[in-house]
Amino acid sequence: QVQLVESGGGLVQPGGSLRLSCAASGTFFSLNFMAWYREAPGKERELVAGITDGGSPSYADSVKGRFTISRAKTENTVYLQMMRVQPEDTAVYYCYAVFDSDGGGPPFVWGQGTQVTVSS
């Protein structure tokens, strides 16, 4: 089993910054892909940013130039640095990971989510 624990959400003013963290634990051989998704009220869950095992990032157009995804492989942790946040960034942010293991079940896992609210 693999678990993801997110932290770092909260209330931030427009134009401010916030950093989310997601730590993976459990039994696995590798974390092939890690990502952040978000789900705003009344909207579908969308991919915000992802990063491969090799460190290649990808971003949604709406956050390019403002958000940065990074990972600390030795700590099995992925980060999302959010800058110049806007009210439209308000959502529950979910960590997601694709992994290799010799256990049963699907090779992916979601975190429990962390609320980010952008408001003055």
Short mmCIF file of C-alpha atoms in Angstrom, two decimals:
data_model
loop_
_atom_site.label_atom_id
_atom_site.label_comp_id
_atom_site.label_asym_id
_atom_site.label_seq_id
_atom_site.Cartn_x
_atom_site.Cartn_y
_atom_site.Cartn_z
CA GLN A 1 0.00 0.00 0.00
CA VAL A 2 1.10 3.52 -0.79
CA GLN A 3 -0.18 6.56 1.03
CA LEU A 4 0.12 10.25 0.17
CA VAL A 5 -0.09 12.95 2.80
CA GLU A 6 -0.49 16.55 1.70
CA SER A 7 0.23 19.68 3.71
CA GLY A 8 0.60 23.41 3.23
CA GLY A 9 -2.88 24.51 2.22
CA GLY A 10 -4.66 27.46 3.74
CA LEU A 11 -5.88 30.99 3.17
CA VAL A 12 -3.75 33.33 1.08
CA GLN A 13 -4.35 36.79 -0.30
CA PRO A 14 -4.44 37.45 -4.05
CA GLY A 15 -0.94 37.93 -5.34
CA GLY A 16 0.53 35.94 -2.48
CA SER A 17 2.44 32.66 -2.36
CA LEU A 18 1.91 29.23 -0.90
CA ARG A 19 3.80 25.95 -0.99
CA LEU A 20 2.12 22.57 -0.93
CA SER A 21 3.94 19.37 0.04
CA CYS A 22 3.04 15.75 -0.57
CA ALA A 23 4.95 12.88 1.02
CA ALA A 24 4.59 9.29 -0.15
CA SER A 25 5.02 6.37 2.20
CA GLY A 26 4.50 2.63 2.07
CA THR A 27 5.95 -0.17 0.01
CA PHE A 28 6.87 0.55 -3.60
CA PHE A 29 9.81 0.23 -5.97
CA SER A 30 9.53 3.62 -7.61
CA LEU A 31 7.30 6.65 -8.01
CA ASN A 32 7.09 7.01 -11.77
CA PHE A 33 4.95 10.12 -11.91
CA MET A 34 3.68 12.58 -9.33
CA ALA A 35 1.24 15.37 -9.87
CA TRP A 36 -1.08 17.93 -8.35
CA TYR A 37 -4.71 18.13 -9.36
CA ARG A 38 -7.33 20.56 -8.13
CA GLU A 39 -11.08 20.56 -7.85
CA ALA A 40 -13.03 23.77 -7.47
CA PRO A 41 -16.70 23.83 -6.42
CA GLY A 42 -18.91 22.89 -9.33
CA LYS A 43 -15.97 22.02 -11.57
CA GLU A 44 -14.25 18.82 -12.61
CA ARG A 45 -10.92 17.81 -11.17
CA GLU A 46 -8.13 19.11 -13.37
CA LEU A 47 -4.42 18.51 -13.69
CA VAL A 48 -2.39 21.45 -12.40
CA ALA A 49 1.16 20.17 -12.74
CA GLY A 50 3.01 16.88 -13.02
CA ILE A 51 6.57 15.67 -12.84
CA THR A 52 8.17 12.48 -14.08
CA ASP A 53 10.66 10.26 -12.31
CA GLY A 54 13.33 11.93 -14.42
CA GLY A 55 12.27 15.36 -13.24
CA SER A 56 10.47 16.65 -16.35
CA PRO A 57 7.64 18.99 -15.37
CA SER A 58 4.42 19.84 -17.14
CA TYR A 59 1.84 22.50 -16.34
CA ALA A 60 -1.69 23.53 -17.11
CA ASP A 61 -1.78 26.71 -19.18
CA SER A 62 -3.59 28.52 -16.38
CA VAL A 63 -0.66 28.16 -13.98
CA LYS A 64 2.36 28.36 -16.29
CA GLY A 65 4.82 30.95 -15.07
CA ARG A 66 3.18 31.11 -11.63
CA PHE A 67 3.42 27.58 -10.21
CA THR A 68 6.47 25.35 -9.98
CA ILE A 69 6.43 21.62 -9.30
CA SER A 70 9.50 19.90 -7.92
CA ARG A 71 10.33 16.67 -6.16
CA ALA A 72 12.84 15.40 -3.66
CA LYS A 73 13.31 11.82 -4.81
CA THR A 74 15.22 10.64 -1.77
CA GLU A 75 12.38 11.87 0.43
CA ASN A 76 9.59 10.64 -1.87
CA THR A 77 8.12 14.12 -1.71
CA VAL A 78 6.67 16.45 -4.31
CA TYR A 79 6.12 20.16 -3.88
CA LEU A 80 3.98 22.77 -5.57
CA GLN A 81 5.23 26.33 -5.20
CA MET A 82 2.34 28.64 -5.94
CA MET A 83 3.09 32.28 -6.67
CA ARG A 84 0.94 35.26 -7.69
CA VAL A 85 -2.13 33.27 -6.75
CA GLN A 86 -5.53 34.40 -7.95
CA PRO A 87 -9.06 33.79 -6.65
CA GLU A 88 -9.51 31.33 -9.52
CA ASP A 89 -6.85 29.14 -7.89
CA THR A 90 -9.20 28.45 -4.98
CA ALA A 91 -9.81 24.70 -4.86
CA VAL A 92 -9.04 21.49 -3.05
CA TYR A 93 -5.63 20.38 -4.23
CA TYR A 94 -4.95 16.66 -4.52
CA CYS A 95 -1.64 14.88 -4.80
CA TYR A 96 -1.47 11.94 -7.19
CA ALA A 97 1.20 9.32 -7.76
CA VAL A 98 1.82 6.44 -10.13
CA PHE A 99 4.08 3.79 -8.69
CA ASP A 100 5.64 0.37 -9.21
CA SER A 101 5.19 -2.28 -6.56
CA ASP A 102 4.70 -6.00 -6.20
CA GLY A 103 1.46 -5.55 -4.35
CA GLY A 104 -2.01 -5.92 -5.74
CA GLY A 105 -4.43 -3.17 -6.67
CA PRO A 106 -4.16 -0.22 -9.06
CA PRO A 107 -0.72 1.32 -9.51
CA PHE A 108 -1.85 4.81 -8.58
CA VAL A 109 -2.98 6.61 -5.44
CA TRP A 110 -4.59 9.90 -4.42
CA GLY A 111 -3.99 12.01 -1.38
CA GLN A 112 -6.80 13.22 0.85
CA GLY A 113 -6.68 16.77 -0.48
CA THR A 114 -5.78 20.13 1.00
CA GLN A 115 -7.87 23.28 0.72
CA VAL A 116 -6.38 26.40 -0.84
CA THR A 117 -8.45 29.55 -0.58
CA VAL A 118 -7.38 32.78 -2.28
CA SER A 119 -9.25 35.71 -0.83
CA SER A 120 -8.66 39.13 0.61
#
